Structure formats: structure tokens, C-alpha cells
Coordinates of C-alpha atoms in Angstrom, one line a residue:
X1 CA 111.2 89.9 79.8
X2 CA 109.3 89.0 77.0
X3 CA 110.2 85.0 77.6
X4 CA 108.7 85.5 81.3
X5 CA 105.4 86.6 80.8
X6 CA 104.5 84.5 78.0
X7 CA 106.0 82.1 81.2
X8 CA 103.2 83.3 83.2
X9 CA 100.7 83.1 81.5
X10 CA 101.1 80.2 80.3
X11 CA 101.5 78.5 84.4
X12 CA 98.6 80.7 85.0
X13 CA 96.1 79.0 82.1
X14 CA 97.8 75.9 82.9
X15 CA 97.1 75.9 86.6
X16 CA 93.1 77.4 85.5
X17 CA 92.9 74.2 83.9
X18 CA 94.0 71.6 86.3
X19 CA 91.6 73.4 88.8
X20 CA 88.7 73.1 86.3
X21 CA 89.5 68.7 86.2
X22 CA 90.2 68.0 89.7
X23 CA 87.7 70.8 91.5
X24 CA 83.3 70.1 90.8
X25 CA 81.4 72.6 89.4
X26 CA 79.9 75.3 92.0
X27 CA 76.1 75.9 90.2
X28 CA 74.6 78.9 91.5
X29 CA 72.4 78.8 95.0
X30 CA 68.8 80.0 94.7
X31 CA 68.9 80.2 98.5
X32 CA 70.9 83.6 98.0
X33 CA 68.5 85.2 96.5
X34 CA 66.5 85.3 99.4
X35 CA 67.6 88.1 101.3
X36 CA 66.8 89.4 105.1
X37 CA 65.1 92.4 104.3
X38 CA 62.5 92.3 101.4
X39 CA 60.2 95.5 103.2
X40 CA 58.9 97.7 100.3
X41 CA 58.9 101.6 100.4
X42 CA 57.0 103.8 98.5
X43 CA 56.4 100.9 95.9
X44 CA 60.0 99.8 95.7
X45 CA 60.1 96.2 96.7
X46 CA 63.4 95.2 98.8
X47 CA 63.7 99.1 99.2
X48 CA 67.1 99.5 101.0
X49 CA 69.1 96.7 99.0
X50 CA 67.8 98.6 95.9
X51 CA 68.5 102.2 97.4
X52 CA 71.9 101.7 99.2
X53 CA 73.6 101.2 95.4
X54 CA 73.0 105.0 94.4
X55 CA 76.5 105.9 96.3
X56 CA 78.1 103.8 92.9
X57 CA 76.9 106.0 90.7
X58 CA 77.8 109.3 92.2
X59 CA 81.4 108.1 93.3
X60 CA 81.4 106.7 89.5
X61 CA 80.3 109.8 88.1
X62 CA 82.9 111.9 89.9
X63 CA 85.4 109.5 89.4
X64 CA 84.9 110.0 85.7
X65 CA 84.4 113.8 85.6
X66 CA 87.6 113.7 87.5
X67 CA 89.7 111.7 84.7
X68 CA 88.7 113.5 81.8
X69 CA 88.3 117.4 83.4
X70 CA 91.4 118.9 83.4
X71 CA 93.4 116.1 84.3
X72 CA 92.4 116.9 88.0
X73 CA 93.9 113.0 88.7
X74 CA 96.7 113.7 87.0
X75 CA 97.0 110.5 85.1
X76 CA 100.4 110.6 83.0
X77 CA 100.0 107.7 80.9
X78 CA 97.2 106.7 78.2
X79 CA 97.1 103.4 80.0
X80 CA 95.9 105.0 83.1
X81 CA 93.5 106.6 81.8
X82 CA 91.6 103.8 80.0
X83 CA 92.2 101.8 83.3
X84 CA 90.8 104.2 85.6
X85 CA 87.7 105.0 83.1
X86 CA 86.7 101.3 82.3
X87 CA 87.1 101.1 86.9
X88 CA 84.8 103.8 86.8
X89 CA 82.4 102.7 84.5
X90 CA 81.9 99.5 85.9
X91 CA 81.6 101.5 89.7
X92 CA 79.0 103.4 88.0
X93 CA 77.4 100.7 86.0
X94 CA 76.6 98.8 89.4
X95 CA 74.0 101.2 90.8
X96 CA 72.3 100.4 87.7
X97 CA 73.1 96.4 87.4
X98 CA 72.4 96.2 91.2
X99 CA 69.5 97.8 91.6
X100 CA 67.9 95.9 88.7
X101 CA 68.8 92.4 90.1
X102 CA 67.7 93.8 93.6
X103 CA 64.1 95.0 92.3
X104 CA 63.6 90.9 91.6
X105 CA 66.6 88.5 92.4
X106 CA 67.1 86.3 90.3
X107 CA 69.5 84.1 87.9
X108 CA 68.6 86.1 85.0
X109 CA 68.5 89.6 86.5
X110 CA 72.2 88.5 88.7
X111 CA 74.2 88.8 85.6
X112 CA 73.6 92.6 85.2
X113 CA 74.5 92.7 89.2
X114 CA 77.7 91.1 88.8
X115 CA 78.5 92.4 84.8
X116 CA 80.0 95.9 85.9
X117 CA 81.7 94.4 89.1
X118 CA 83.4 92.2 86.6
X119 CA 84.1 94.7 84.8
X120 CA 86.1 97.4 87.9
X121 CA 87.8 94.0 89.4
X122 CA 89.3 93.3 86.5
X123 CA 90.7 97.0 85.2
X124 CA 91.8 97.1 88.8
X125 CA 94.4 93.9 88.1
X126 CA 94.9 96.1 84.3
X127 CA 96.3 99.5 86.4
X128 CA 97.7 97.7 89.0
X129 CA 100.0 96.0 86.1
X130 CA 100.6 99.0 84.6
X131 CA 101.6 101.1 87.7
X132 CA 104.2 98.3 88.9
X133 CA 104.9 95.7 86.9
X134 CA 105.0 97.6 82.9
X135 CA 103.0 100.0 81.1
X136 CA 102.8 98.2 78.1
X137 CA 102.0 95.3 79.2
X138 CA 99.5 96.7 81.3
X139 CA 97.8 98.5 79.2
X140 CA 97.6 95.7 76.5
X141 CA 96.0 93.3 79.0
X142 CA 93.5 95.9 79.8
X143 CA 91.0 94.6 77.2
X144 CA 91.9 90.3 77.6
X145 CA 91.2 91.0 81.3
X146 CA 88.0 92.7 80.9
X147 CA 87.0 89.8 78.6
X148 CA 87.9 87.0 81.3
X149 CA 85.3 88.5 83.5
X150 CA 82.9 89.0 81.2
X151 CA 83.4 85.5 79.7
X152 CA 83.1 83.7 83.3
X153 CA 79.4 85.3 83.9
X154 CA 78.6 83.8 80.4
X155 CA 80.1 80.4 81.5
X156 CA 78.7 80.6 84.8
X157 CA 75.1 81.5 83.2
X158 CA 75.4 79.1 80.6
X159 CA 76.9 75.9 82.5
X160 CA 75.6 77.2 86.1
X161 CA 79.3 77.1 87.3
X162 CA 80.7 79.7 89.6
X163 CA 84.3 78.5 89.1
X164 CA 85.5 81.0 87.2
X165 CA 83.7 84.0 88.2
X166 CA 84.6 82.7 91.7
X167 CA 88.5 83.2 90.3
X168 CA 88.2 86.4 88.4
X169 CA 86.3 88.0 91.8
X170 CA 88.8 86.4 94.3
X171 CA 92.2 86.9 92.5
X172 CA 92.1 90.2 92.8
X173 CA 91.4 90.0 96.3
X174 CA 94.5 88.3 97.0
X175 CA 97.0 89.6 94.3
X176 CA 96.2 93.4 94.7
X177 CA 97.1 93.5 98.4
X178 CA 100.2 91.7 98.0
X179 CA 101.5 93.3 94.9
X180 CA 100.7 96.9 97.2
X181 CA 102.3 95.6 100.0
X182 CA 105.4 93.6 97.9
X183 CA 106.0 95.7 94.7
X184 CA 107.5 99.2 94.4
X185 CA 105.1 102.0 93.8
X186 CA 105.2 104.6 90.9
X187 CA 103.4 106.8 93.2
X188 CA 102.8 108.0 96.9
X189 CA 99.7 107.0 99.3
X190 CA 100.0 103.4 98.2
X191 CA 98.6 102.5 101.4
X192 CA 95.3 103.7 100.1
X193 CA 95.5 100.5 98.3
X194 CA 95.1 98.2 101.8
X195 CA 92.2 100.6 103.1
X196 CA 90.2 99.5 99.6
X197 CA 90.9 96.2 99.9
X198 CA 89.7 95.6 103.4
X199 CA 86.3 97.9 103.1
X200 CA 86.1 95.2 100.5
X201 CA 86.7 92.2 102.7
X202 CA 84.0 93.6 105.3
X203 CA 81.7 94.1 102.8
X204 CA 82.1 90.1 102.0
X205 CA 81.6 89.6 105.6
X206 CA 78.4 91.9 106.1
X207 CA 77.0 89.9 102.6
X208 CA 77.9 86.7 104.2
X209 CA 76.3 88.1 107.5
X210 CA 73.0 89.1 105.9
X211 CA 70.4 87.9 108.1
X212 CA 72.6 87.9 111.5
X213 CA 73.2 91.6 111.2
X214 CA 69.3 92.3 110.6
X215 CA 68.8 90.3 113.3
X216 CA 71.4 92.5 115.5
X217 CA 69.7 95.9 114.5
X218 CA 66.0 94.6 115.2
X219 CA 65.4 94.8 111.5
X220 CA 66.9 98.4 111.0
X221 CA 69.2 97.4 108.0
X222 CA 70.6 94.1 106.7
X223 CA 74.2 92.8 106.3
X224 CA 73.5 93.1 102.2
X225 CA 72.3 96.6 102.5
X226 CA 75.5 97.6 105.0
X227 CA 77.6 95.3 102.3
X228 CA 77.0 97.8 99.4
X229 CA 77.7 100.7 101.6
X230 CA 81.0 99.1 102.5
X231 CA 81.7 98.0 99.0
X232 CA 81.1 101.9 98.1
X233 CA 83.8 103.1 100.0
X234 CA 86.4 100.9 97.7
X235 CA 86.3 103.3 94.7
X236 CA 86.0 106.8 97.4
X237 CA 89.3 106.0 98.9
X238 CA 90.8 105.1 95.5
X239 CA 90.0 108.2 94.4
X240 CA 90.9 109.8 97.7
X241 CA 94.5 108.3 96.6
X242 CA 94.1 109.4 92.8
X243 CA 94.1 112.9 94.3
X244 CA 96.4 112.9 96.5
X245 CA 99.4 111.2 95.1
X246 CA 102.3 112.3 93.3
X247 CA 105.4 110.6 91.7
X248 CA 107.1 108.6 94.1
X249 CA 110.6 109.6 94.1
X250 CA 112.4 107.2 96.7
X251 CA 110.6 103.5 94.9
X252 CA 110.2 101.2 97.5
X253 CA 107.7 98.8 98.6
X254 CA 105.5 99.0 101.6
X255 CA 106.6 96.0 102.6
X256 CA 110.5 97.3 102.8
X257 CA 109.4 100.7 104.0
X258 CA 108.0 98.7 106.9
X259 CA 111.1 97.2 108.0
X260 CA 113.0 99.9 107.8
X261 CA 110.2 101.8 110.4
X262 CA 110.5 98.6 112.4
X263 CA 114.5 98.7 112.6
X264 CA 114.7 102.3 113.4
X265 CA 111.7 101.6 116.4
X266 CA 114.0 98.7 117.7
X267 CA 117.4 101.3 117.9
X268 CA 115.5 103.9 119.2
X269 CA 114.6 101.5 121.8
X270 CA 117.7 100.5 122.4
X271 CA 119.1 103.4 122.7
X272 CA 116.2 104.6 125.4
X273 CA 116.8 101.4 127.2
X274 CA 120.8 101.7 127.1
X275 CA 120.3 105.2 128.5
X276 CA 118.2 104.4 130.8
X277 CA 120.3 102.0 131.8
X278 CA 123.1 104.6 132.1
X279 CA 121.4 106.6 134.1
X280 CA 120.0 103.9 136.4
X281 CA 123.7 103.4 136.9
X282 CA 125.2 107.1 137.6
X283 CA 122.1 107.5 140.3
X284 CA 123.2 104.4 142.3
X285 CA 126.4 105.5 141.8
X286 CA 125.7 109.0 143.4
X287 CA 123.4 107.5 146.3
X288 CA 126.5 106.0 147.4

């Protein structure tokens, strides 16, 4: 076992580097700075994209209180709880990081925007490791992962290249899904999982869709402000799952749980249609 992750690691640095040669460098776009809505409210300039960022900190806060007050989560292993507690840090840390790069946006002021995001995406990959893959090994890569992140802002403020923040922010996109949807689970509501991932994946849309959706509510509210609203609801419905879940018993993935729903749907309609069939045939039978 121990052969086969220093296996994959070793394809995974291997394949980073390849896509550092043969891919250019992505510098930083001072067009996104300029967001749709810039109106100022009671002295706050860009108001809403500044405002909508306080649900982070409460969620943060709770989810925090939550961990460390009577176990309400119940989280069994020491991993766990340094996973969930760096996710919730970083969820709390945006309001702040956030609302300081939305006051004036700009290169400088982005890294503290996109510092404690770093920081949740990557614990994320750290629990998600250590709930199906190993706890050891999950918990040990808690801390390496953490540093990626925080070593591809540096990179990216130092070289003005977004390759591998770009990688550390989309990975998890990708891998957490699948490994919900592919891996057994050590607990129940693992379709929790999904729901985060794609409030995340509309809030990338909205933040793509900026200026269109102000445009859509006659300047009522911006894609970017809607984005963080979205993005908010990643770490409610994790923690919705956190406090809902117990020990999964019967360990199989979604993904197998699926096609065993999807067989029994097929017999059952089967069986209506054979016995409907039946009975088609007895009625005839009787008209004559």
C-alpha cells in the first residue's frame, strides 16, 4: 500500500511538471477586477460584493463551535477533527479575505481573497482522504496539502501565473465528486457531498456571469454578489451532512447503490408490464 502511494504521488508531481513545460503561463487579468456592480452604501464602496461574504463567517463560526462543543459533529477520529477545523477556518477566514479584496480589487488585496479559499479546498481533498481512502494517510497530508495551496498564491503573485492555483482550485472540483460518487463511504448522507459540489459549480457560473446577470435583474444584484451566496451554501450543506450522518454500516458507493436502485426499477417494471400483460390476456380471453 505503501509502494502505491509513493506511486501516486510520484505520477501526480510528474504529470504537474509536464503540464508546467508544454502549457504557457496564465498571468493574472486586471479586467476581473472590474466588477458589474461598484454602487456604494453607507460609505462602503462596491457594497453588496463586500456585504454578501458575512454568511462565511457565521456558517464558519458555527461550524467551529460545532467541532469542538461537545462533539455535536460527532467526529471519531483526530484527523477529522483537524480536517474539519482547518475547512472551517478557511470558510470563516473568507468573509474577512473577501471583503478586504472587495473594498479595493486588486492584485495585492486578491491574495487575502483567495488565501483562506486555498486553504478549505484543500483540507476538503485532506478529509475526503481520510474518510475513504486511509486515515493515516489522510491526516498526514493534511498539512502538505494546505501548503500546495498556499504555495501556488505565492507562485502566482510572484511569477503572475495562475497555473497552479488554477490546479489546486479545480482538482478538487473534479476529484471530490467522483471519489463521492466512486468510493465507499464511512458514513451516511454522502450525497450531501454532490449538493456542495454543484452550489459550487453555479457559483462559478454566476462569477463568470457577472455583468449578464446584473444586466438580467435591472441592476438589483450581480452574478459576483449571487456567486458568494451560492459559494455560501457549500460549507451549510456540509455541515447539514456533519449532523446528520452516522456510521455507514452497509459500505458501498453511490455509484453501486445506484445500480442496484436502477436494476430493481427495471424488475419492477417488468414485472408490472408482464402482469399487465397477463391480464390483458385473461380479459380477451373472457370477452370471448
Amino acid at each position: 500500500m505503501r509502494k502505491r502511494s509513493v506511486w501516486a504521488w510520484g505520477v501526480a508531481i510528474v504529470c504537474f511538471i509536464v503540464l508546467m513545460i508544454v502549457t504557457p503561463a496564465i498571468p493574472q487579468s486586471q479586467e476581473y477586477h472590474n466588477f458589474a456592480d461598484q454602487r456604494k452604501f453607507l460609505g462602503i464602496p462596491n457594497a453588496l460584493n463586500v456585504v454578501s461574504n458575512f454568511p462565511f463567517l457565521v456558517i464558519g463560526l458555527i461550524g467551529l463551535v460545532l467541532c469542538h462543543h461537545g462533539n455535536y459533529l460527532k467526529l471519531s477520529l483526530q484527523g477529522e477533527l483537524w480536517g474539519w477545523t482547518c475547512f472551517y477556518i478557511g470558510v470563516a477566514a473568507v468573509a474577512f479575505g473577501s471583503s478586504y479584496y472587495h473594498l479595493k480589487p486588486n492584485d495585492a488585496r486578491l491574495v487575502w481573497d483567495r488565501l483562506p479559499m486555498t486553504v478549505a479546498f484543500t483540507s476538503i481533498i485532506g478529509i475526503f482522504i481520510i474518510e475513504r481512502i486511509d486515515e493515516r494517510k489522510g491526516t498526514v497530508s493534511l498539512i502538505p496539502l494546505i501548503l500546495t495551496g498556499v504555495v501556488s498564491i505565492i507562485y502566482w503573485r510572484f511569477f503572475d501565473d495562475l497555473r497552479p492555483y488554477a490546479a489546486v482550485q479545480f482538482v478538487p472540483c473534479l476529484a471530490i465528486p467522483l471519489m463521492a460518487i466512486l468510493l465507499p463511504p464511512m458514513y451516511t448522507h454522502s450525497t450531501y457531498w454532490l449538493w456542495a459540489a454543484g452550489y459550487y459549480l453555479l457559483a462559478k457560473i454566476e462569477e463568470a456571469a457577472d455583468k449578464p446577470i446584473y444586466n438580467w435583474t435591472y441592476h438589483i444584484v450581480s452574478g459576483h454578489t449571487v456567486k458568494h451566496l451560492c459559494a455560501a451554501m457549500v460549507p451549510v450543506f456540509l455541515t447539514l451532512m456533519l449532523a446528520k450522518r452516522d456510521i455507514e454500516t452497509n459500505r458501498i458507493s453511490l455509484f453501486q447503490s445506484w445500480r442496484i436502485s436502477w436494476s430493481k426499477t427495471k424488475e419492477n417494471g417488468a414485472t408490472v408490464d408482464s402482469l399487465t400483460c397477463t391480464y390483458s390476456g385473461v380479459a380477451v380471453e373472457e370477452s370471448h
